[in-house]
PDB file of C-alpha atoms in Angstrom:
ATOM      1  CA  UNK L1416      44.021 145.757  81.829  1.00 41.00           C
ATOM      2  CA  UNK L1417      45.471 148.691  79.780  1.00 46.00           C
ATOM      3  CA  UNK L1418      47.784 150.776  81.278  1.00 54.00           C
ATOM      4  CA  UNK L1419      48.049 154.872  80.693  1.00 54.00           C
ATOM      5  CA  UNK L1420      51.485 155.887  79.026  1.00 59.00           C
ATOM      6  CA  UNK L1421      50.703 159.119  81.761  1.00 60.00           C
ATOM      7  CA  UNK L1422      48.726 158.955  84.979  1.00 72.00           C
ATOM      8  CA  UNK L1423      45.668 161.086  85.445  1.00 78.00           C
ATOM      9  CA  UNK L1424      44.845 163.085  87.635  1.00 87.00           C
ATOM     10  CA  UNK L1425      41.436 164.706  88.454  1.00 89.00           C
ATOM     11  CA  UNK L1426      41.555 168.094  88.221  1.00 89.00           C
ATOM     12  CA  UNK L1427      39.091 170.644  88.113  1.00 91.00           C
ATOM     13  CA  UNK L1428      40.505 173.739  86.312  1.00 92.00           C
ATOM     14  CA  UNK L1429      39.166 176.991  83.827  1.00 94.00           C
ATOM     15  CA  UNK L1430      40.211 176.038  80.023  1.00 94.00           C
ATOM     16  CA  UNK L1431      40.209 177.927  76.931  1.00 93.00           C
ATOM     17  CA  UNK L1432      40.522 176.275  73.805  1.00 93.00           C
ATOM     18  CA  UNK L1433      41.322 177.807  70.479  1.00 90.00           C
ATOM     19  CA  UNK L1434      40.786 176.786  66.681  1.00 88.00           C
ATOM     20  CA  UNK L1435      40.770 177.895  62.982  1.00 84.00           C
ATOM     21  CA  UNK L1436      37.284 178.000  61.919  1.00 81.00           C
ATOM     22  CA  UNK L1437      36.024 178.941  58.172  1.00 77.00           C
ATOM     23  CA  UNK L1438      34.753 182.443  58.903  1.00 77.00           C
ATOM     24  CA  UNK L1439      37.589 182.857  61.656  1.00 78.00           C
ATOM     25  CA  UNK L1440      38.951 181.545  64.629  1.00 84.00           C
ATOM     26  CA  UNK L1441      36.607 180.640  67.697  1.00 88.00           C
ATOM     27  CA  UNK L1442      37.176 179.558  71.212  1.00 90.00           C
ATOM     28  CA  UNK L1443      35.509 177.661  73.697  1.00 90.00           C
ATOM     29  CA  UNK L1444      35.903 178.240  77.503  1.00 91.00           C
ATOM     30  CA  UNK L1445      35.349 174.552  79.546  1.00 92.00           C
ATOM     31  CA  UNK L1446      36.726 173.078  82.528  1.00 93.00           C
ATOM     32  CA  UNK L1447      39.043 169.991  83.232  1.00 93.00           C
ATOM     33  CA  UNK L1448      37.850 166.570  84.522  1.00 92.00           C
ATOM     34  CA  UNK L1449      41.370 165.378  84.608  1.00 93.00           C
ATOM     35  CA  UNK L1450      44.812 165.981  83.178  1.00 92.00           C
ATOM     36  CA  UNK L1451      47.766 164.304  82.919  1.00 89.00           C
ATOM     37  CA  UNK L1452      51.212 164.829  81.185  1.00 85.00           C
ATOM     38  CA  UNK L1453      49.766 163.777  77.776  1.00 88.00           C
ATOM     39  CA  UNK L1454      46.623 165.448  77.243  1.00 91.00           C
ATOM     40  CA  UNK L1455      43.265 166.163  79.233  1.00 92.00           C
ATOM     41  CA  UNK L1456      39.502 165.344  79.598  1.00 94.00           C
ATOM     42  CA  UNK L1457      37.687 169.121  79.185  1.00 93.00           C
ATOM     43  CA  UNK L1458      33.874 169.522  80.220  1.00 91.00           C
ATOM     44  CA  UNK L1459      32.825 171.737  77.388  1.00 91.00           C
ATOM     45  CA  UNK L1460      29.526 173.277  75.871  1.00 88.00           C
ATOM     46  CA  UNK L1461      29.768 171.866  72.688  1.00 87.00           C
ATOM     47  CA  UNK L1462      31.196 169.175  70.484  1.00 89.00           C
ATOM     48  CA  UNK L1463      34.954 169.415  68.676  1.00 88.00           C
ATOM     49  CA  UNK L1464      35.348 166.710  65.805  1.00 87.00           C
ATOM     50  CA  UNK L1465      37.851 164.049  66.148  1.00 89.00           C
ATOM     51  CA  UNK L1466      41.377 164.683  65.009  1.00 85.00           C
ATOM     52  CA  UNK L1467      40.722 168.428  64.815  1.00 85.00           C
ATOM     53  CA  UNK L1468      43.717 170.469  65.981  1.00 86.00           C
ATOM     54  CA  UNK L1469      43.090 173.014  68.857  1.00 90.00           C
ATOM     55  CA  UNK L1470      45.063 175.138  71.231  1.00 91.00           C
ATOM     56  CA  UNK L1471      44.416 175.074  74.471  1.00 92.00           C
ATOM     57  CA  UNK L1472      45.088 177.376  77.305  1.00 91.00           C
ATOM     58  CA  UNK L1473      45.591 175.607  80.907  1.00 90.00           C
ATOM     59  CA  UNK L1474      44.765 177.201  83.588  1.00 90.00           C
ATOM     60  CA  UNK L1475      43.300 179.956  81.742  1.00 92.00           C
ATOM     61  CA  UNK L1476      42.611 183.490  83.434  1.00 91.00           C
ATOM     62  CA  UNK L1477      39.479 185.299  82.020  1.00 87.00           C
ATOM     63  CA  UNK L1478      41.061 188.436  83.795  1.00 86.00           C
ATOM     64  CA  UNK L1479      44.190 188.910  82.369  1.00 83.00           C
ATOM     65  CA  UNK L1480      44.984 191.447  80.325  1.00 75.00           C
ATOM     66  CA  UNK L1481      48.197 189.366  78.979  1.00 74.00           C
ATOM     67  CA  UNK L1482      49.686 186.923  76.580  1.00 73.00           C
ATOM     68  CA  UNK L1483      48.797 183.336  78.159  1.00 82.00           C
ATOM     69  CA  UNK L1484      50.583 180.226  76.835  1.00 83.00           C
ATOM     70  CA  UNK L1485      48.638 177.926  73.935  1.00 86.00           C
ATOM     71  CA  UNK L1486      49.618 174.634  73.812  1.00 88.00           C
ATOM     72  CA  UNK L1487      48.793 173.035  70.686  1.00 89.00           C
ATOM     73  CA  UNK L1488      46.612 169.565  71.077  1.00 91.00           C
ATOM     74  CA  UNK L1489      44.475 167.373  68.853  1.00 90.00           C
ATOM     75  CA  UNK L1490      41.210 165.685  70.080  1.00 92.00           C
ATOM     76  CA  UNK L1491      40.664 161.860  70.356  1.00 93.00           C
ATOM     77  CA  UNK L1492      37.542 161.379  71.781  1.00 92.00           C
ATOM     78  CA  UNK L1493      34.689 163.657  72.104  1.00 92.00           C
ATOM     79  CA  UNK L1494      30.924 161.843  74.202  1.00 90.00           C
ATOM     80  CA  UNK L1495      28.146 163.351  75.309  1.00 89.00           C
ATOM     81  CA  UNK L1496      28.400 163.809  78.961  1.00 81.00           C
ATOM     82  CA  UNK L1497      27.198 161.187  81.181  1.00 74.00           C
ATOM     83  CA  UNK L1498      27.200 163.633  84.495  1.00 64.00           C
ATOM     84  CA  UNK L1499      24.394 165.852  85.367  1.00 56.00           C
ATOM     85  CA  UNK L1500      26.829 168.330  86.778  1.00 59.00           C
ATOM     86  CA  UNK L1501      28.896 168.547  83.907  1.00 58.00           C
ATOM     87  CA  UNK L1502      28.544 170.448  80.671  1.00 58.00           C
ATOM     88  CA  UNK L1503      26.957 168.986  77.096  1.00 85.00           C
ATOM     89  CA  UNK L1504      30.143 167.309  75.878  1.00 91.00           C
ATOM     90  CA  UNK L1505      33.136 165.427  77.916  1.00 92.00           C
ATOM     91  CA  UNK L1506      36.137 165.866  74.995  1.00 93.00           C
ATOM     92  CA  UNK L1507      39.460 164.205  75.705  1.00 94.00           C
ATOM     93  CA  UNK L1508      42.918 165.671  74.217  1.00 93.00           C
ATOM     94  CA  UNK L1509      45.967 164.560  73.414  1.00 92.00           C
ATOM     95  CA  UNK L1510      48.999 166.930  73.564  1.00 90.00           C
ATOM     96  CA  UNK L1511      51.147 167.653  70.261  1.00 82.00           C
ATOM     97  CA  UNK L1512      54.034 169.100  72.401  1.00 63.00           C
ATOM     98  CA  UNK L1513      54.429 172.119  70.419  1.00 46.00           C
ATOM     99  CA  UNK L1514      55.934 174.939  72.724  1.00 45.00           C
ATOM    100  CA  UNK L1515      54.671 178.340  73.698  1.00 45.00           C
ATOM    101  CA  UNK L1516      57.195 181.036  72.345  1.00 43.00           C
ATOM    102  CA  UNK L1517      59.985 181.438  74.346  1.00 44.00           C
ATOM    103  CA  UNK L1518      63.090 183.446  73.804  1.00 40.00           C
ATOM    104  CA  UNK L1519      66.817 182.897  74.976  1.00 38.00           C
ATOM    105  CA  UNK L1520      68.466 185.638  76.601  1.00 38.00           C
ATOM    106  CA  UNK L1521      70.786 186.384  72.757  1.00 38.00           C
ATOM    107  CA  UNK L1522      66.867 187.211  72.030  1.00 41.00           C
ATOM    108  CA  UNK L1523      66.853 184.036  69.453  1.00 44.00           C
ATOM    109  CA  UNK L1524      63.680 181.362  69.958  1.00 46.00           C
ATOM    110  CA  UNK L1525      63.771 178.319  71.866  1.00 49.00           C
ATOM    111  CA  UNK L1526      61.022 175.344  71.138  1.00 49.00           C
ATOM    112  CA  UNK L1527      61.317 171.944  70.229  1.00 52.00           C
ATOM    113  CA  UNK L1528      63.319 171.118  66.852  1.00 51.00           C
ATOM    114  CA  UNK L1529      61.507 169.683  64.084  1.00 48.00           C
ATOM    115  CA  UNK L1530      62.805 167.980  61.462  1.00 43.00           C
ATOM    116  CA  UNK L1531      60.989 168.807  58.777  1.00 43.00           C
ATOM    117  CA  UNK L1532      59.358 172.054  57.603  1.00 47.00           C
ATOM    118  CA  UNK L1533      59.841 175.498  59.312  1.00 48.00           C
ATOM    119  CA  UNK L1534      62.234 175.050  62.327  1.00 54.00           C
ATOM    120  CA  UNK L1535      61.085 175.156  66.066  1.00 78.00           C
ATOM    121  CA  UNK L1536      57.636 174.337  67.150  1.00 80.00           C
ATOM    122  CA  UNK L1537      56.039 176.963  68.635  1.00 82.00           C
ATOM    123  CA  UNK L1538      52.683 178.577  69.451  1.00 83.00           C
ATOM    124  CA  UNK L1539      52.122 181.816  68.869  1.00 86.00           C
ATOM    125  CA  UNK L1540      48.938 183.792  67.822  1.00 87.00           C
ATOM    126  CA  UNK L1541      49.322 186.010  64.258  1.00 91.00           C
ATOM    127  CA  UNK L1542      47.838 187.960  61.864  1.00 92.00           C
ATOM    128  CA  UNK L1543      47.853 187.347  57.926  1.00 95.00           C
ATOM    129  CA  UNK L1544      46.590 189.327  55.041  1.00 95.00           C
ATOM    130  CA  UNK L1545      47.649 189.050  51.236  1.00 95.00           C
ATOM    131  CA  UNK L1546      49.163 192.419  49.970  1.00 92.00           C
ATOM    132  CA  UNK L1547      46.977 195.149  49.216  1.00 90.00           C
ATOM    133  CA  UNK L1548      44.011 193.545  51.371  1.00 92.00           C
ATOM    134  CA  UNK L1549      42.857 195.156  54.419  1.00 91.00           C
ATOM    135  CA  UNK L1550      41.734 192.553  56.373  1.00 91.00           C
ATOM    136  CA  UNK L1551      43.750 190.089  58.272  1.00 91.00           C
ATOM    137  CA  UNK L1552      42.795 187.129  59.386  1.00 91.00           C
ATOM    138  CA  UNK L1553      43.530 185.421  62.557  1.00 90.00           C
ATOM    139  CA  UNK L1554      45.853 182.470  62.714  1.00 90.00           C
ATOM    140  CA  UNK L1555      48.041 180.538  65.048  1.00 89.00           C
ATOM    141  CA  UNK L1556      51.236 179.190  63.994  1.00 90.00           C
ATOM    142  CA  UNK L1557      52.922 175.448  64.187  1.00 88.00           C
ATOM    143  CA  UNK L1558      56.937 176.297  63.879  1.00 90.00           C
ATOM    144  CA  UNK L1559      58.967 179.635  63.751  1.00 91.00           C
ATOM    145  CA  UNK L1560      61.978 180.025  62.714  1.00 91.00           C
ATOM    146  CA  UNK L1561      64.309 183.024  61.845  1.00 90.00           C
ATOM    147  CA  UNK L1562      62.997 183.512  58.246  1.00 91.00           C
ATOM    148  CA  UNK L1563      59.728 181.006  58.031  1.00 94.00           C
ATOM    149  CA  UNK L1564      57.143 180.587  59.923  1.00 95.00           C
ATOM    150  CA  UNK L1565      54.416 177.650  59.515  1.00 94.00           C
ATOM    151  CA  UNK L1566      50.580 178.600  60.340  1.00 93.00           C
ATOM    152  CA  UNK L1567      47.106 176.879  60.396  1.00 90.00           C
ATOM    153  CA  UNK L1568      44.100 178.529  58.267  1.00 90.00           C
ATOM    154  CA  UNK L1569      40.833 177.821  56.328  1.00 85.00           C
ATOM    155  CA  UNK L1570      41.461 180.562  53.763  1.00 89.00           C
ATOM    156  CA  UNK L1571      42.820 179.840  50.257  1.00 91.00           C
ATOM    157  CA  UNK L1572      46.361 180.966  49.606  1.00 94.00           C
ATOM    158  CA  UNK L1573      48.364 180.171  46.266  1.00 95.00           C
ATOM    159  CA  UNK L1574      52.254 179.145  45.942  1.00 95.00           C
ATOM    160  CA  UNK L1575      54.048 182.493  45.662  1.00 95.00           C
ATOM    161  CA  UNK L1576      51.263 184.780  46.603  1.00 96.00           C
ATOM    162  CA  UNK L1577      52.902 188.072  48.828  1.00 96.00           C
ATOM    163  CA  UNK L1578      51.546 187.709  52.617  1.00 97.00           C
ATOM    164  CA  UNK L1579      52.076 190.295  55.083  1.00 96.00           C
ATOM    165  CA  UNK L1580      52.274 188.668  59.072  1.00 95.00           C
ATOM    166  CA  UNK L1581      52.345 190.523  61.952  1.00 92.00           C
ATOM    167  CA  UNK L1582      52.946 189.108  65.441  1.00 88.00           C
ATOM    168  CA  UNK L1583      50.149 189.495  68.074  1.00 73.00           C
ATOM    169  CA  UNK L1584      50.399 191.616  71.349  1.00 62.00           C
ATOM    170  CA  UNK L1585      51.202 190.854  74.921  1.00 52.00           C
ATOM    171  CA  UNK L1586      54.425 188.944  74.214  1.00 56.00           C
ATOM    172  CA  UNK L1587      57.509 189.552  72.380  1.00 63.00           C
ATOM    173  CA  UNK L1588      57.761 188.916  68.449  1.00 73.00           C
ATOM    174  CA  UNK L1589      60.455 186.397  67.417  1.00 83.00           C
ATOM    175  CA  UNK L1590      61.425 188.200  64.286  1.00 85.00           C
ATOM    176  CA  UNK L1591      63.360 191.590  64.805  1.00 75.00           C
ATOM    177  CA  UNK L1592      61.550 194.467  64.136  1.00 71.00           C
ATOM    178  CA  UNK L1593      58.573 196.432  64.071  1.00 69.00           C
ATOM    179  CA  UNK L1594      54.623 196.200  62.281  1.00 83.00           C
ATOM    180  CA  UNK L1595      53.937 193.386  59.632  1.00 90.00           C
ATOM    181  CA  UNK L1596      56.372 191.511  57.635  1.00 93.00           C
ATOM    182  CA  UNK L1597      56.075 190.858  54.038  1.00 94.00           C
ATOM    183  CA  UNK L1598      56.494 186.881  53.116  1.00 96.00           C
ATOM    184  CA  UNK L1599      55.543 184.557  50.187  1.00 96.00           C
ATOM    185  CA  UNK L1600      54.486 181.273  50.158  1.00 97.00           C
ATOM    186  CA  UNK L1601      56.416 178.487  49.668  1.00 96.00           C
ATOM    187  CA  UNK L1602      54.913 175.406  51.043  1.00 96.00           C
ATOM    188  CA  UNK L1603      50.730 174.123  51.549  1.00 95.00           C
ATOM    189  CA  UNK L1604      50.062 171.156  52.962  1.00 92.00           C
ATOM    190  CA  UNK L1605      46.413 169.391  54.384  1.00 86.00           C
ATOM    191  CA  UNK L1606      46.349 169.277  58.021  1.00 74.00           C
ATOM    192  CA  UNK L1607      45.281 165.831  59.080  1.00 69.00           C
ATOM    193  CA  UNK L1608      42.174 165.110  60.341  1.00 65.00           C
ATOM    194  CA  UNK L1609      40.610 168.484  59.191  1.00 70.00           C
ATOM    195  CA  UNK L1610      39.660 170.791  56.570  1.00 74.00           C
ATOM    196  CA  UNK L1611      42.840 173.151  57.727  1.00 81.00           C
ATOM    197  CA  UNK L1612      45.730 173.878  55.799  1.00 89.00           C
ATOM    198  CA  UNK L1613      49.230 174.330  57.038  1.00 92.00           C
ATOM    199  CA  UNK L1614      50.349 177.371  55.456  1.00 95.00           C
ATOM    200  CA  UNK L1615      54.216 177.925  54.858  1.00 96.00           C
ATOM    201  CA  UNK L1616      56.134 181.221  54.429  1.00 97.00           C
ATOM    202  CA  UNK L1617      59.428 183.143  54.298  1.00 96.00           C
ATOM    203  CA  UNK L1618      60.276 186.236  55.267  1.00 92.00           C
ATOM    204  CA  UNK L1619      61.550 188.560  52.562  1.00 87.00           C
ATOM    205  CA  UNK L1620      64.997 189.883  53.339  1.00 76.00           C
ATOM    206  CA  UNK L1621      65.509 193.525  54.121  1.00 60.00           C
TER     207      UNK L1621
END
């Protein structure tokens, strides 16, 4: 008999779950079935593909008018739903442990250490536009750090090529300063299990 790395527990709460999607991102409000410390089972209204990265919002608040936290997840398992009560699809989750932005009281950004690429992993929901384009795009990043930033998106971008970021509202921006940031790409990668890329940039000093 196989035995869970982390019990679950069932446990009915309001979900939102967030990912990049060709002409933008979409979301998709469901409900838990259960949850434990690794992931979650979501009741939702329609099917995510395995191995597809998504951010999820637990519980999530319809009402408020405030930043909530996004934790980022990937999905493992995604069935029609056997339960009349329950939505179209029963999708299960596993949790990538990548942090909601938080800051220290200095101001700098805590998050779990990574390794390799950008610097912490963290969560946070921004907006992207080459220079001398209009219209952003909206993205959600995978580490921050004080002069990169990593970030998931289904747009082309080219090494080099001059992005401007900004941070989005209802929490507090983990680069100093005001309005949008000019960077330039230094790093593209494929994101696994999807037709995402991973999109990395530094910040141009001032």
């Amino acid at each position: 008999m196989q035995r869970r790395l982390h019990p679950r527990v069932r446990l009915q709460l309001p979900a939102r779950l967030r990912w990049s999607a060709p002409l933008g991102q979409r979301t998709d409000q469901c409900e838990t079935v259960n949850v434990s410390r690794g992931g979650l089972l979501l009741a939702c209204e329609e099917a995510h593909g395995v191995g597809h990265p998504v951010w999820v919002t637990i519980p999530f608040d319809p009402q408020s008018s405030g930043a909530q936290p996004e934790t980022l997840a990937r999905v493992v398992r995604c069935l029609p739903a056997n339960e009349e009560k329950l939505p179209g699809w029963n999708v299960a989750m596993h949790f990538e442990h990548v942090a909601h932005a938080q800051t220290r009281g200095n101001g700098s950004i805590r998050g779990d250490k990574s390794q390799n690429g950008a610097g912490n992993k963290i969560s946070l929901p921004i907006r992207v536009r080459p220079l001398r384009v209009p219209w952003h795009e909206d993205a959600m990043t995978l580490e921050v750090s004080r002069d990169k930033l990593k970030f998931v998106t289904n747009r082309q971008y080219t090494f080099g090529q001059k992005l401007l970021i900004s941070f989005g509202t209802g929490g507090e921006a983990p680069w100093t300063g005001d309005g949008e940031w000019e960077t330039q790409v230094t790093g593209i990668e494929m994101e696994a299990g999807s037709e995402s890329l991973c999109v990395t940039v530094r910040k141009k000093s001032q």
